Short mmCIF file of C-alpha atoms in Angstrom, two decimals:
data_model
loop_
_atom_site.label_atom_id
_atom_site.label_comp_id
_atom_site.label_asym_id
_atom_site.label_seq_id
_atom_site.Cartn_x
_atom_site.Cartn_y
_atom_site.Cartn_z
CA UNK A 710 33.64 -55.64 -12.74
CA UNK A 711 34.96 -51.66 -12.90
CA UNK A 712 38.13 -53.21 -15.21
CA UNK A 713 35.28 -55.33 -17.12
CA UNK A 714 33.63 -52.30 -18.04
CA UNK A 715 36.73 -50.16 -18.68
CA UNK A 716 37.60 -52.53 -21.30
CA UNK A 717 34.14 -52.59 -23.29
CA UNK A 718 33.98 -48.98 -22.88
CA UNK A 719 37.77 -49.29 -24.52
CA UNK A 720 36.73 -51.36 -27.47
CA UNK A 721 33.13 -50.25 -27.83
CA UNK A 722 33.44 -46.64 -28.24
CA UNK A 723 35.82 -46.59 -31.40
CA UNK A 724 33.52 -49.73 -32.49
CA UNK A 725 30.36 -47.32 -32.46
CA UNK A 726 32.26 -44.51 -34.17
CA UNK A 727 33.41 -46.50 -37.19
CA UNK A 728 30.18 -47.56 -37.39
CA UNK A 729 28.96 -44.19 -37.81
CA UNK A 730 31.48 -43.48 -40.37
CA UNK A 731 30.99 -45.93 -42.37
CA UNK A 732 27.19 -45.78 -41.86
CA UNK A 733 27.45 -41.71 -43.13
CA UNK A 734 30.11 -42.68 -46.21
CA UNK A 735 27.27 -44.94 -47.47
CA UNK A 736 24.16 -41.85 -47.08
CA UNK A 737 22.68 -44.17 -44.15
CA UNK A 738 22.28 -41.61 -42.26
CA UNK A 739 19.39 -42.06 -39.54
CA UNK A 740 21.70 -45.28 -39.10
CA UNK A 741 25.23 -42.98 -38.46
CA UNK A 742 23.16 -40.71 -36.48
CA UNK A 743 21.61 -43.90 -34.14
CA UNK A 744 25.45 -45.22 -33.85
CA UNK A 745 26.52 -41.84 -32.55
CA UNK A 746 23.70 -41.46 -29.98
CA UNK A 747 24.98 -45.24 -28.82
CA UNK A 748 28.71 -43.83 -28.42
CA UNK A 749 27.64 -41.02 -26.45
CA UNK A 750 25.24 -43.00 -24.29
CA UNK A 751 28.75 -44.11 -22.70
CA UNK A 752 30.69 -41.38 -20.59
CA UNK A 753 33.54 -41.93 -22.87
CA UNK A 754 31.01 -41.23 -25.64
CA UNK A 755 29.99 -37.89 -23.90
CA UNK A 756 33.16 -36.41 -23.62
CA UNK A 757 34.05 -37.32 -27.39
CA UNK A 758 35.02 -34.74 -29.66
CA UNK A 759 35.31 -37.73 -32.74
CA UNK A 760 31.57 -38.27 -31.52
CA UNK A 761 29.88 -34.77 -31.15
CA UNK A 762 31.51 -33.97 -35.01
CA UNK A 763 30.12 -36.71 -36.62
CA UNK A 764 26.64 -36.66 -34.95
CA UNK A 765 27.15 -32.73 -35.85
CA UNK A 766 27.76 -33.64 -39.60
CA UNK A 767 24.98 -36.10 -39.31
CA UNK A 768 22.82 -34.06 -38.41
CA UNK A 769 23.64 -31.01 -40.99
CA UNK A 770 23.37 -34.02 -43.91
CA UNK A 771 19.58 -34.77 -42.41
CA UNK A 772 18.55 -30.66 -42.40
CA UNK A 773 18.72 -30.84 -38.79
CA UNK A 774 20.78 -27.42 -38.45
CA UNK A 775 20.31 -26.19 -34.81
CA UNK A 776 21.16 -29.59 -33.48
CA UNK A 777 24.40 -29.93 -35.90
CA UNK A 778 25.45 -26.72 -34.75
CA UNK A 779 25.07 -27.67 -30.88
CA UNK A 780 27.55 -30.89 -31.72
CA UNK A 781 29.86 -29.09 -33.59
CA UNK A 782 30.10 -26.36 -31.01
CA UNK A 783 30.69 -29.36 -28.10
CA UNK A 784 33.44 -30.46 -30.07
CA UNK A 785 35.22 -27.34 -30.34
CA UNK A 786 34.56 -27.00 -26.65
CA UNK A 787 35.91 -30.70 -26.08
CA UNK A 788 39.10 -29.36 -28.80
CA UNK A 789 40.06 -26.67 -26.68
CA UNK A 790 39.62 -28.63 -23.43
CA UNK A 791 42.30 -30.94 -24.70
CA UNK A 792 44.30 -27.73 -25.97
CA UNK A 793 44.70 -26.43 -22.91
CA UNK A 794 45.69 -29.36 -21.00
CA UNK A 795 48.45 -30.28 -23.49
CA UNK A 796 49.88 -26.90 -22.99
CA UNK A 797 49.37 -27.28 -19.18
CA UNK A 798 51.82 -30.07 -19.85
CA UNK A 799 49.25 -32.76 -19.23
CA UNK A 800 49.78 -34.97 -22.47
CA UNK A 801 51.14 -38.40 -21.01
CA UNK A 802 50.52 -40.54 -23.53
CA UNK A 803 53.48 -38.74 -25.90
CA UNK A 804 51.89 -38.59 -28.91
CA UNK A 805 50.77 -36.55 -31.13
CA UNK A 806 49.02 -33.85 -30.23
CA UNK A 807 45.95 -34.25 -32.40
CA UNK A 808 43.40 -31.29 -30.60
CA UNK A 809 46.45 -28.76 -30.88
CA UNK A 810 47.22 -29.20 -34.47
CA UNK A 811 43.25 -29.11 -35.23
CA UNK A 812 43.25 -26.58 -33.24
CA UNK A 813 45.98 -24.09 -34.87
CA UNK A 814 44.64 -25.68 -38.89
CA UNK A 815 41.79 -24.16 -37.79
CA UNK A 816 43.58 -20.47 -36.90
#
């Protein structure tokens, strides 16, 4: 059941997100901002930086500037989270490291 759960969690995440994306790209966005609030429903979802800066960018595009700026300022949180445990050495997967280079773009 946990693995079962793992793996929807796995597929529907990044499933939700595109939604979003594509649902914002076309001006839907009460629809982008409902797919976001499904992604972060998820624990995976919560800890999301992909999903706190698009419901962020949602929510500027709807006027909805104190909550935008609450998402966007999670995601830099959840950006510098990652930051520091890539330079604690913690990156296993031995990729790129996405968070750092946003990270020092932003700098």
């Amino acid at each position: 059941f946990i693995k079962l759960k793992k793996i929807e969690e796995e597929i529907k995440l990044p499933v939700l997100l595109n939604l979003a994306l594509a649902a914002y790209k076309m001006g839907t966005y009460t629809k982008s901002h409902k797919f976001c609030d499904f992604a972060m429903e998820m624990e995976s979802g919560r800890q999301s930086v992909k999903a706190h800066y698009r419901r962020g960018c949602v929510r500027m595009m709807m006027g909805e500037y104190e909550d935008a700026e609450e998402d966007l300022d999670r995601a830099l949180e959840l950006v510098d989270g990652k930051i520091l445990l890539l330079e604690d050495g913690k990156d296993d997967d031995g990729g790129c490291n996405d968070a750092k280079d946003l990270k020092d773009a932003k700098e």
